[in-house]
Amino acid sequence: MRVLGLILAGGKSDRLWPLTKVRASAAVPVFGKYRAIDFTLSNMVNSGIRKVGILTQYNPRSLMDHLGSGKEWDLDRKSGGLFILQPYVGPNREVWYRGTADAIFQNMTILRRGEEDHVLIGSGDHIYKMIYRDLFNYHLKKGADITLVVKELDETYNLSEYGIVQLDDDMRVVEIEEKPAHPKGNIAFLGVYFMNKELLKELLYATVPQGKYDLLLDIVIPNLDRLKVYAYRFDGYWRNVKKGIKEYYRINMDILKKEVRDELFYRNGKVYTKLKDLPPPKFTTTAVVENSLIADGSIVSGTVRNSVIFRNVRIKVGAIVENSIIMESTVVEEGAVLRNVILDKNCIVREGRVIEGDIELPVFEKRAVL
């Protein structure tokens, strides 16, 4: 399976503000010690893809620091490996990426120089577990030009925020509505494309110079009649971090469910991430912990319920944390109470402080003192 992986990871996502004030949506921390991009990148590595390009743009520093040379994903290699593809100023170019198709077009060199036959394009801010080899075999079996990964969404998704797909009896895509106000169905496109590399190059050369820059809207949808575009059905857990703060909160709370943990971390390979040399979490004699995820390096002396606690967090005696997400190196002082709250990294909650959210989650930016 000679496949080039491309991950779109340059999104800003104003709906995740202030979590995206200092980072791209693909670099948003999740589940105690991971970043959103870890899931798509690990999926590619677990599927045998050994050459991956990360297309970055907005606030890439933390994402690049996290990825490094790619050694945690076994991508620090002489043949293939990890490539960071950023927009740049050159003699013939002084523009940012203007869309998903333009981002790939501006990095055409990675397509021209590689020996891969196919290209898999995914998003860096989607949380799911999938082996792409099954998608590859399905694509070949169908004789498809392009294969899109789709899923039937239930009532917990806002269908008007997704691309809704209409299929015939053979799973061929006959129509795609992008974020329709009144969706015709509940089968949504998950942002994963699989296609022949030469076809992708041809489509990009025919489209981007004409001022059309979006991969779905300007390339796939206009060619549904001309090309054989098929849908591959995915039935597992899938969520999109950049849909907003409430979705981000839901995703992190989902990891407290055993069936979600089992699917994301114990099936179809590991989820790789940047490692840190930290001891296991420590619980003192005054600690009370119920249905929570506590990451390495943290010390809990207070009460934690239904919460996700990231690395190196200190929850001191008498403090109460419930239904909350507390990110790395935050300190919750004695007697402080946090309910339905999201705290970014390096925050300090002062002694006796009480912060309670409800439907509108309070979100505090990095290094806040409360």
mmCIF file of C-alpha atoms in Angstrom:
data_model
loop_
_atom_site.group_PDB
_atom_site.id
_atom_site.type_symbol
_atom_site.label_atom_id
_atom_site.label_comp_id
_atom_site.label_asym_id
_atom_site.label_seq_id
_atom_site.Cartn_x
_atom_site.Cartn_y
_atom_site.Cartn_z
ATOM 1 C CA MET A 1 0.000 0.000 0.000
ATOM 2 C CA ARG A 2 1.972 2.996 -1.289
ATOM 3 C CA VAL A 3 0.017 5.946 0.092
ATOM 4 C CA LEU A 4 0.973 9.529 0.875
ATOM 5 C CA GLY A 5 -0.811 10.944 3.929
ATOM 6 C CA LEU A 6 -1.749 14.636 4.073
ATOM 7 C CA ILE A 7 -3.230 16.163 7.239
ATOM 8 C CA LEU A 8 -4.961 19.546 7.069
ATOM 9 C CA ALA A 9 -3.905 21.183 10.343
ATOM 10 C CA GLY A 10 -3.904 24.928 9.772
ATOM 11 C CA GLY A 11 -7.399 25.761 11.026
ATOM 12 C CA LYS A 12 -7.993 28.719 13.338
ATOM 13 C CA SER A 13 -11.496 27.837 14.605
ATOM 14 C CA ASP A 14 -12.819 30.970 16.287
ATOM 15 C CA ARG A 15 -15.493 28.788 17.893
ATOM 16 C CA LEU A 16 -12.822 27.263 20.150
ATOM 17 C CA TRP A 17 -11.624 30.632 21.426
ATOM 18 C CA PRO A 18 -9.757 31.186 23.763
ATOM 19 C CA LEU A 19 -8.283 27.650 23.442
ATOM 20 C CA THR A 20 -7.133 28.572 19.922
ATOM 21 C CA LYS A 21 -5.734 31.954 20.922
ATOM 22 C CA VAL A 22 -2.220 30.509 20.990
ATOM 23 C CA ARG A 23 -2.600 27.304 18.952
ATOM 24 C CA ALA A 24 -4.240 25.771 15.879
ATOM 25 C CA SER A 25 -7.342 23.645 16.428
ATOM 26 C CA ALA A 26 -5.322 20.520 15.539
ATOM 27 C CA ALA A 27 -3.039 21.259 18.514
ATOM 28 C CA VAL A 28 -5.837 21.602 21.086
ATOM 29 C CA PRO A 29 -5.115 19.303 24.070
ATOM 30 C CA VAL A 30 -7.505 16.400 24.712
ATOM 31 C CA PHE A 31 -7.787 13.429 27.098
ATOM 32 C CA GLY A 32 -5.106 14.388 29.607
ATOM 33 C CA LYS A 33 -1.946 14.196 27.476
ATOM 34 C CA TYR A 34 -2.876 14.095 23.802
ATOM 35 C CA ARG A 35 -3.420 16.654 21.036
ATOM 36 C CA ALA A 36 -6.255 16.415 18.532
ATOM 37 C CA ILE A 37 -3.857 15.677 15.653
ATOM 38 C CA ASP A 38 -2.539 12.550 17.414
ATOM 39 C CA PHE A 39 -5.561 10.532 16.321
ATOM 40 C CA THR A 40 -5.426 11.091 12.548
ATOM 41 C CA LEU A 41 -1.625 10.847 12.568
ATOM 42 C CA SER A 42 -1.681 7.614 14.588
ATOM 43 C CA ASN A 43 -4.370 6.207 12.290
ATOM 44 C CA MET A 44 -2.043 6.759 9.338
ATOM 45 C CA VAL A 45 0.951 5.183 11.050
ATOM 46 C CA ASN A 46 -1.096 2.208 12.263
ATOM 47 C CA SER A 47 -2.283 1.741 8.651
ATOM 48 C CA GLY A 48 1.267 1.469 7.329
ATOM 49 C CA ILE A 49 1.563 4.992 5.884
ATOM 50 C CA ARG A 50 5.186 6.055 6.296
ATOM 51 C CA LYS A 51 5.188 9.454 4.573
ATOM 52 C CA VAL A 52 2.954 12.163 6.023
ATOM 53 C CA GLY A 53 2.720 15.867 5.239
ATOM 54 C CA ILE A 54 1.209 18.235 7.838
ATOM 55 C CA LEU A 55 -0.263 21.362 6.234
ATOM 56 C CA THR A 56 -0.084 24.114 8.852
ATOM 57 C CA GLN A 57 -0.885 27.813 8.820
ATOM 58 C CA TYR A 58 -2.486 29.459 11.848
ATOM 59 C CA ASN A 59 -0.375 29.598 15.040
ATOM 60 C CA PRO A 60 1.797 26.562 14.177
ATOM 61 C CA ARG A 61 4.392 26.875 16.961
ATOM 62 C CA SER A 62 2.792 24.568 19.551
ATOM 63 C CA LEU A 63 1.833 22.062 16.855
ATOM 64 C CA MET A 64 5.398 21.935 15.522
ATOM 65 C CA ASP A 65 6.787 21.632 19.049
ATOM 66 C CA HIS A 66 4.442 18.701 19.669
ATOM 67 C CA LEU A 67 5.283 16.878 16.435
ATOM 68 C CA GLY A 68 9.035 17.492 16.514
ATOM 69 C CA SER A 69 10.853 15.137 14.161
ATOM 70 C CA GLY A 70 7.999 12.636 14.296
ATOM 71 C CA LYS A 71 9.952 10.074 16.334
ATOM 72 C CA GLU A 72 7.005 9.195 18.605
ATOM 73 C CA TRP A 73 5.147 8.093 15.470
ATOM 74 C CA ASP A 74 8.216 6.343 13.981
ATOM 75 C CA LEU A 75 8.361 8.990 11.261
ATOM 76 C CA ASP A 76 11.954 10.176 11.833
ATOM 77 C CA ARG A 77 13.227 8.079 8.952
ATOM 78 C CA LYS A 78 15.465 8.400 5.900
ATOM 79 C CA SER A 79 12.816 7.136 3.499
ATOM 80 C CA GLY A 80 9.487 8.914 3.860
ATOM 81 C CA GLY A 81 8.921 10.493 7.258
ATOM 82 C CA LEU A 82 7.153 13.583 8.573
ATOM 83 C CA PHE A 83 6.990 16.814 6.564
ATOM 84 C CA ILE A 84 5.773 20.153 7.962
ATOM 85 C CA LEU A 85 4.260 22.107 5.053
ATOM 86 C CA GLN A 86 3.812 25.784 5.907
ATOM 87 C CA PRO A 87 2.922 28.712 3.619
ATOM 88 C CA TYR A 88 5.969 30.792 2.741
ATOM 89 C CA VAL A 89 7.091 33.803 0.735
ATOM 90 C CA GLY A 90 9.075 33.076 -2.415
ATOM 91 C CA PRO A 91 9.992 34.729 -5.722
ATOM 92 C CA ASN A 92 6.674 33.731 -7.296
ATOM 93 C CA ARG A 93 4.382 33.517 -4.280
ATOM 94 C CA GLU A 94 3.335 35.812 -1.447
ATOM 95 C CA VAL A 95 -0.045 34.450 -0.347
ATOM 96 C CA TRP A 96 -1.425 32.402 2.522
ATOM 97 C CA TYR A 97 -3.265 29.169 1.869
ATOM 98 C CA ARG A 98 -6.638 30.253 0.493
ATOM 99 C CA GLY A 99 -8.386 26.917 0.984
ATOM 100 C CA THR A 100 -7.782 23.187 1.291
ATOM 101 C CA ALA A 101 -7.092 22.669 -2.417
ATOM 102 C CA ASP A 102 -4.781 25.684 -2.558
ATOM 103 C CA ALA A 103 -2.844 24.403 0.462
ATOM 104 C CA ILE A 104 -2.068 21.140 -1.347
ATOM 105 C CA PHE A 105 -1.424 22.937 -4.655
ATOM 106 C CA GLN A 106 1.180 25.197 -3.050
ATOM 107 C CA ASN A 107 2.992 22.048 -1.884
ATOM 108 C CA MET A 108 2.811 20.199 -5.190
ATOM 109 C CA THR A 109 6.445 19.177 -4.776
ATOM 110 C CA ILE A 110 5.552 16.521 -2.187
ATOM 111 C CA LEU A 111 3.185 14.977 -4.768
ATOM 112 C CA ARG A 112 5.620 15.188 -7.677
ATOM 113 C CA ARG A 113 8.656 13.749 -5.922
ATOM 114 C CA GLY A 114 7.064 10.828 -4.124
ATOM 115 C CA GLU A 115 6.704 7.273 -5.393
ATOM 116 C CA GLU A 116 3.251 6.797 -3.833
ATOM 117 C CA ASP A 117 0.312 5.813 -6.023
ATOM 118 C CA HIS A 118 -2.495 7.175 -3.835
ATOM 119 C CA VAL A 119 -3.140 10.078 -1.469
ATOM 120 C CA LEU A 120 -5.099 9.992 1.774
ATOM 121 C CA ILE A 121 -6.233 13.417 2.975
ATOM 122 C CA GLY A 122 -7.570 13.865 6.507
ATOM 123 C CA SER A 123 -8.163 16.571 9.092
ATOM 124 C CA GLY A 124 -6.021 17.160 12.149
ATOM 125 C CA ASP A 125 -8.904 18.104 14.437
ATOM 126 C CA HIS A 126 -11.076 14.987 14.191
ATOM 127 C CA ILE A 127 -11.171 12.396 16.994
ATOM 128 C CA TYR A 128 -11.644 8.810 15.776
ATOM 129 C CA LYS A 129 -9.864 5.472 15.336
ATOM 130 C CA MET A 130 -9.689 3.848 11.923
ATOM 131 C CA ILE A 131 -7.475 1.502 9.918
ATOM 132 C CA TYR A 132 -7.203 3.021 6.447
ATOM 133 C CA ARG A 133 -6.126 -0.250 4.822
ATOM 134 C CA ASP A 134 -9.796 -1.276 4.711
ATOM 135 C CA LEU A 135 -10.581 2.019 2.958
ATOM 136 C CA PHE A 136 -7.763 1.352 0.479
ATOM 137 C CA ASN A 137 -9.112 -2.112 -0.374
ATOM 138 C CA TYR A 138 -12.658 -0.760 -0.724
ATOM 139 C CA HIS A 139 -11.419 1.988 -3.060
ATOM 140 C CA LEU A 140 -9.727 -0.545 -5.331
ATOM 141 C CA LYS A 141 -12.677 -2.957 -5.254
ATOM 142 C CA LYS A 142 -15.066 -0.220 -6.370
ATOM 143 C CA GLY A 143 -12.726 1.059 -9.062
ATOM 144 C CA ALA A 144 -13.321 4.514 -7.619
ATOM 145 C CA ASP A 145 -11.669 7.755 -8.661
ATOM 146 C CA ILE A 146 -12.334 9.296 -5.245
ATOM 147 C CA THR A 147 -13.590 7.643 -2.056
ATOM 148 C CA LEU A 148 -15.069 9.729 0.755
ATOM 149 C CA VAL A 149 -15.507 8.465 4.319
ATOM 150 C CA VAL A 150 -19.064 8.996 5.605
ATOM 151 C CA LYS A 151 -21.043 8.258 8.753
ATOM 152 C CA GLU A 152 -24.684 8.253 9.804
ATOM 153 C CA LEU A 153 -24.968 10.966 12.462
ATOM 154 C CA ASP A 154 -27.397 10.740 15.353
ATOM 155 C CA GLU A 155 -29.319 13.451 17.217
ATOM 156 C CA THR A 156 -26.212 14.553 19.164
ATOM 157 C CA TYR A 157 -24.832 16.211 16.013
ATOM 158 C CA ASN A 158 -26.076 19.424 14.406
ATOM 159 C CA LEU A 159 -26.512 18.200 10.824
ATOM 160 C CA SER A 160 -26.506 21.737 9.417
ATOM 161 C CA GLU A 161 -22.817 21.983 10.369
ATOM 162 C CA TYR A 162 -21.723 19.077 8.160
ATOM 163 C CA GLY A 163 -21.615 18.076 4.510
ATOM 164 C CA ILE A 164 -24.644 15.842 3.952
ATOM 165 C CA VAL A 165 -24.236 13.110 1.324
ATOM 166 C CA GLN A 166 -26.826 11.411 -0.877
ATOM 167 C CA LEU A 167 -25.939 7.896 -2.113
ATOM 168 C CA ASP A 168 -27.320 5.427 -4.639
ATOM 169 C CA ASP A 169 -27.713 1.706 -3.984
ATOM 170 C CA ASP A 170 -24.089 1.040 -4.935
ATOM 171 C CA MET A 171 -22.733 3.622 -2.422
ATOM 172 C CA ARG A 172 -21.876 6.025 -5.210
ATOM 173 C CA VAL A 173 -22.143 9.684 -4.181
ATOM 174 C CA VAL A 174 -24.818 11.490 -6.217
ATOM 175 C CA GLU A 175 -25.094 14.726 -4.228
ATOM 176 C CA ILE A 176 -23.318 16.613 -1.439
ATOM 177 C CA GLU A 177 -24.936 19.509 0.411
ATOM 178 C CA GLU A 178 -22.384 21.556 2.319
ATOM 179 C CA LYS A 179 -23.836 22.675 5.669
ATOM 180 C CA PRO A 180 -27.491 22.768 4.514
ATOM 181 C CA ALA A 181 -30.069 24.648 6.572
ATOM 182 C CA HIS A 182 -32.542 21.805 5.966
ATOM 183 C CA PRO A 183 -30.585 18.532 5.538
ATOM 184 C CA LYS A 184 -32.117 15.835 3.336
ATOM 185 C CA GLY A 185 -30.592 13.035 5.398
ATOM 186 C CA ASN A 186 -28.155 12.210 8.172
ATOM 187 C CA ILE A 187 -25.209 10.701 6.251
ATOM 188 C CA ALA A 188 -22.314 13.135 6.651
ATOM 189 C CA PHE A 189 -18.919 13.400 4.974
ATOM 190 C CA LEU A 190 -16.159 13.084 7.591
ATOM 191 C CA GLY A 191 -13.451 15.058 5.808
ATOM 192 C CA VAL A 192 -11.383 12.035 4.715
ATOM 193 C CA TYR A 193 -10.534 11.732 0.996
ATOM 194 C CA PHE A 194 -8.788 8.837 -0.749
ATOM 195 C CA MET A 195 -7.775 9.139 -4.401
ATOM 196 C CA ASN A 196 -5.180 8.378 -7.047
ATOM 197 C CA LYS A 197 -2.249 10.783 -6.804
ATOM 198 C CA GLU A 198 -2.077 11.549 -10.515
ATOM 199 C CA LEU A 199 -5.792 12.316 -10.564
ATOM 200 C CA LEU A 200 -5.368 14.712 -7.630
ATOM 201 C CA LYS A 201 -2.567 16.527 -9.418
ATOM 202 C CA GLU A 202 -4.677 16.808 -12.562
ATOM 203 C CA LEU A 203 -7.660 18.192 -10.647
ATOM 204 C CA LEU A 204 -5.532 20.700 -8.753
ATOM 205 C CA TYR A 205 -3.841 22.021 -11.906
ATOM 206 C CA ALA A 206 -7.241 22.390 -13.579
ATOM 207 C CA THR A 207 -8.892 24.169 -10.656
ATOM 208 C CA VAL A 208 -6.630 26.248 -8.399
ATOM 209 C CA PRO A 209 -5.147 28.513 -11.125
ATOM 210 C CA GLN A 210 -8.757 29.411 -12.015
ATOM 211 C CA GLY A 211 -9.267 30.928 -8.566
ATOM 212 C CA LYS A 212 -11.069 27.967 -6.993
ATOM 213 C CA TYR A 213 -9.470 26.888 -3.754
ATOM 214 C CA ASP A 214 -11.665 24.423 -1.845
ATOM 215 C CA LEU A 215 -11.160 20.682 -2.221
ATOM 216 C CA LEU A 216 -14.775 19.702 -1.573
ATOM 217 C CA LEU A 217 -16.715 22.655 -3.003
ATOM 218 C CA ASP A 218 -14.557 23.362 -6.052
ATOM 219 C CA ILE A 219 -13.155 19.935 -6.985
ATOM 220 C CA VAL A 220 -15.252 17.043 -5.662
ATOM 221 C CA ILE A 221 -18.805 18.407 -5.909
ATOM 222 C CA PRO A 222 -18.502 19.849 -9.464
ATOM 223 C CA ASN A 223 -17.102 16.510 -10.689
ATOM 224 C CA LEU A 224 -19.649 14.118 -9.176
ATOM 225 C CA ASP A 225 -21.125 13.381 -12.623
ATOM 226 C CA ARG A 226 -17.780 13.002 -14.380
ATOM 227 C CA LEU A 227 -15.843 11.016 -11.776
ATOM 228 C CA LYS A 228 -16.663 7.834 -9.891
ATOM 229 C CA VAL A 229 -16.981 9.149 -6.345
ATOM 230 C CA TYR A 230 -17.873 6.463 -3.793
ATOM 231 C CA ALA A 231 -18.635 6.559 -0.076
ATOM 232 C CA TYR A 232 -17.001 4.323 2.528
ATOM 233 C CA ARG A 233 -19.171 3.924 5.611
ATOM 234 C CA PHE A 234 -17.557 4.366 9.036
ATOM 235 C CA ASP A 235 -19.558 3.251 12.074
ATOM 236 C CA GLY A 236 -17.215 4.041 14.959
ATOM 237 C CA TYR A 237 -16.805 6.980 17.312
ATOM 238 C CA TRP A 238 -16.116 10.239 15.461
ATOM 239 C CA ARG A 239 -16.201 13.837 16.658
ATOM 240 C CA ASN A 240 -14.934 17.155 15.307
ATOM 241 C CA VAL A 241 -13.096 19.279 17.893
ATOM 242 C CA LYS A 242 -13.388 22.552 15.971
ATOM 243 C CA LYS A 243 -17.203 22.609 16.095
ATOM 244 C CA GLY A 244 -16.991 24.645 19.284
ATOM 245 C CA ILE A 245 -16.392 24.716 23.019
ATOM 246 C CA LYS A 246 -19.456 22.593 23.833
ATOM 247 C CA GLU A 247 -18.318 19.941 21.375
ATOM 248 C CA TYR A 248 -14.809 20.056 22.845
ATOM 249 C CA TYR A 249 -16.276 19.579 26.318
ATOM 250 C CA ARG A 250 -18.468 16.690 25.125
ATOM 251 C CA ILE A 251 -15.490 14.935 23.529
ATOM 252 C CA ASN A 252 -13.433 15.074 26.716
ATOM 253 C CA MET A 253 -16.358 13.905 28.835
ATOM 254 C CA ASP A 254 -16.912 11.015 26.395
ATOM 255 C CA ILE A 255 -13.537 9.543 27.344
ATOM 256 C CA LEU A 256 -14.979 8.817 30.795
ATOM 257 C CA LYS A 257 -17.233 6.242 29.108
ATOM 258 C CA LYS A 258 -15.673 2.779 28.981
ATOM 259 C CA GLU A 259 -16.941 1.966 25.478
ATOM 260 C CA VAL A 260 -15.347 5.128 24.059
ATOM 261 C CA ARG A 261 -12.041 4.507 25.857
ATOM 262 C CA ASP A 262 -11.948 0.926 24.614
ATOM 263 C CA GLU A 263 -12.531 1.978 21.017
ATOM 264 C CA LEU A 264 -10.079 4.879 20.941
ATOM 265 C CA PHE A 265 -7.218 3.358 22.939
ATOM 266 C CA TYR A 266 -7.475 -0.437 22.883
ATOM 267 C CA ARG A 267 -8.495 -1.272 19.301
ATOM 268 C CA ASN A 268 -6.795 -0.879 15.928
ATOM 269 C CA GLY A 269 -3.389 0.073 17.272
ATOM 270 C CA LYS A 270 -2.040 2.640 19.701
ATOM 271 C CA VAL A 271 -2.539 6.398 19.858
ATOM 272 C CA TYR A 272 0.935 7.949 19.840
ATOM 273 C CA THR A 273 1.802 11.325 21.340
ATOM 274 C CA LYS A 274 4.749 13.375 22.537
ATOM 275 C CA LEU A 275 6.207 11.729 25.640
ATOM 276 C CA LYS A 276 7.277 13.455 28.832
ATOM 277 C CA ASP A 277 9.315 11.988 31.687
ATOM 278 C CA LEU A 278 6.753 12.281 34.473
ATOM 279 C CA PRO A 279 5.850 9.971 37.369
ATOM 280 C CA PRO A 280 2.417 8.342 37.671
ATOM 281 C CA PRO A 281 -0.338 10.469 39.240
ATOM 282 C CA LYS A 282 -0.244 10.659 43.027
ATOM 283 C CA PHE A 283 -3.259 10.554 45.353
ATOM 284 C CA THR A 284 -2.764 11.598 48.969
ATOM 285 C CA THR A 285 -4.779 10.290 51.923
ATOM 286 C CA THR A 286 -7.244 13.215 51.612
ATOM 287 C CA ALA A 287 -8.001 12.617 47.923
ATOM 288 C CA VAL A 288 -11.424 11.562 46.649
ATOM 289 C CA VAL A 289 -11.575 10.631 42.940
ATOM 290 C CA GLU A 290 -14.670 9.377 41.099
ATOM 291 C CA ASN A 291 -15.095 8.611 37.391
ATOM 292 C CA SER A 292 -12.223 10.828 36.270
ATOM 293 C CA LEU A 293 -9.113 10.666 34.105
ATOM 294 C CA ILE A 294 -5.948 11.794 35.919
ATOM 295 C CA ALA A 295 -2.810 12.150 33.793
ATOM 296 C CA ASP A 296 0.790 11.511 34.818
ATOM 297 C CA GLY A 297 2.608 13.982 37.027
ATOM 298 C CA SER A 298 -0.542 15.212 38.765
ATOM 299 C CA ILE A 299 -0.987 15.277 42.545
ATOM 300 C CA VAL A 300 -4.526 15.142 43.918
ATOM 301 C CA SER A 301 -5.253 15.951 47.553
ATOM 302 C CA GLY A 302 -8.797 17.269 47.043
ATOM 303 C CA THR A 303 -11.981 15.916 45.449
ATOM 304 C CA VAL A 304 -12.290 15.200 41.712
ATOM 305 C CA ARG A 305 -15.496 13.926 40.105
ATOM 306 C CA ASN A 306 -16.390 13.369 36.436
ATOM 307 C CA SER A 307 -13.423 15.408 35.228
ATOM 308 C CA VAL A 308 -10.373 15.211 32.948
ATOM 309 C CA ILE A 309 -7.158 16.289 34.678
ATOM 310 C CA PHE A 310 -4.101 16.822 32.470
ATOM 311 C CA ARG A 311 -0.398 16.402 33.306
ATOM 312 C CA ASN A 312 1.299 18.078 36.265
ATOM 313 C CA VAL A 313 -1.896 19.476 37.802
ATOM 314 C CA ARG A 314 -1.999 20.165 41.556
ATOM 315 C CA ILE A 315 -5.376 19.883 43.311
ATOM 316 C CA LYS A 316 -4.807 20.768 46.929
ATOM 317 C CA VAL A 317 -6.546 19.762 50.160
ATOM 318 C CA GLY A 318 -10.200 20.794 50.350
ATOM 319 C CA ALA A 319 -10.434 21.757 46.676
ATOM 320 C CA ILE A 320 -13.380 20.386 44.680
ATOM 321 C CA VAL A 321 -13.304 19.822 40.908
ATOM 322 C CA GLU A 322 -16.456 18.481 39.250
ATOM 323 C CA ASN A 323 -17.461 18.052 35.585
ATOM 324 C CA SER A 324 -14.431 20.066 34.498
ATOM 325 C CA ILE A 325 -11.387 19.969 32.214
ATOM 326 C CA ILE A 326 -8.158 21.125 33.874
ATOM 327 C CA MET A 327 -5.149 21.398 31.578
ATOM 328 C CA GLU A 328 -1.451 20.936 32.199
ATOM 329 C CA SER A 329 0.469 22.558 35.076
ATOM 330 C CA THR A 330 -2.585 24.220 36.611
ATOM 331 C CA VAL A 331 -2.769 24.671 40.392
ATOM 332 C CA VAL A 332 -6.086 24.561 42.274
ATOM 333 C CA GLU A 333 -5.448 25.975 45.736
ATOM 334 C CA GLU A 334 -6.980 24.880 49.047
ATOM 335 C CA GLY A 335 -10.744 25.175 49.313
ATOM 336 C CA ALA A 336 -11.300 26.274 45.695
ATOM 337 C CA VAL A 337 -14.408 24.927 43.923
ATOM 338 C CA LEU A 338 -14.650 24.357 40.158
ATOM 339 C CA ARG A 339 -17.785 22.997 38.493
ATOM 340 C CA ASN A 340 -18.420 22.826 34.717
ATOM 341 C CA VAL A 341 -15.242 24.766 33.926
ATOM 342 C CA ILE A 342 -12.468 24.522 31.314
ATOM 343 C CA LEU A 343 -9.030 25.829 32.336
ATOM 344 C CA ASP A 344 -6.182 26.101 29.828
ATOM 345 C CA LYS A 345 -2.550 25.433 30.799
ATOM 346 C CA ASN A 346 -0.655 27.044 33.669
ATOM 347 C CA CYS A 347 -3.652 28.578 35.405
ATOM 348 C CA ILE A 348 -3.811 29.328 39.134
ATOM 349 C CA VAL A 349 -7.102 29.103 41.040
ATOM 350 C CA ARG A 350 -6.675 30.985 44.290
ATOM 351 C CA GLU A 351 -7.583 29.689 47.722
ATOM 352 C CA GLY A 352 -11.325 29.585 48.391
ATOM 353 C CA ARG A 353 -12.289 30.712 44.861
ATOM 354 C CA VAL A 354 -15.646 29.347 43.597
ATOM 355 C CA ILE A 355 -16.314 29.148 39.826
ATOM 356 C CA GLU A 356 -19.432 27.375 38.597
ATOM 357 C CA GLY A 357 -20.722 27.103 35.038
ATOM 358 C CA ASP A 358 -23.950 25.726 33.634
ATOM 359 C CA ILE A 359 -25.063 25.549 29.997
ATOM 360 C CA GLU A 360 -22.526 28.258 29.111
ATOM 361 C CA LEU A 361 -19.160 26.806 30.084
ATOM 362 C CA PRO A 362 -16.643 29.264 31.521
ATOM 363 C CA VAL A 363 -13.374 28.881 29.583
ATOM 364 C CA PHE A 364 -10.208 30.511 30.903
ATOM 365 C CA GLU A 365 -7.193 31.137 28.731
ATOM 366 C CA LYS A 366 -3.615 30.062 29.322
ATOM 367 C CA ARG A 367 -1.838 31.430 32.450
ATOM 368 C CA ALA A 368 -5.000 32.956 33.924
ATOM 369 C CA VAL A 369 -4.983 33.750 37.647
ATOM 370 C CA LEU A 370 -8.477 33.353 39.094
#
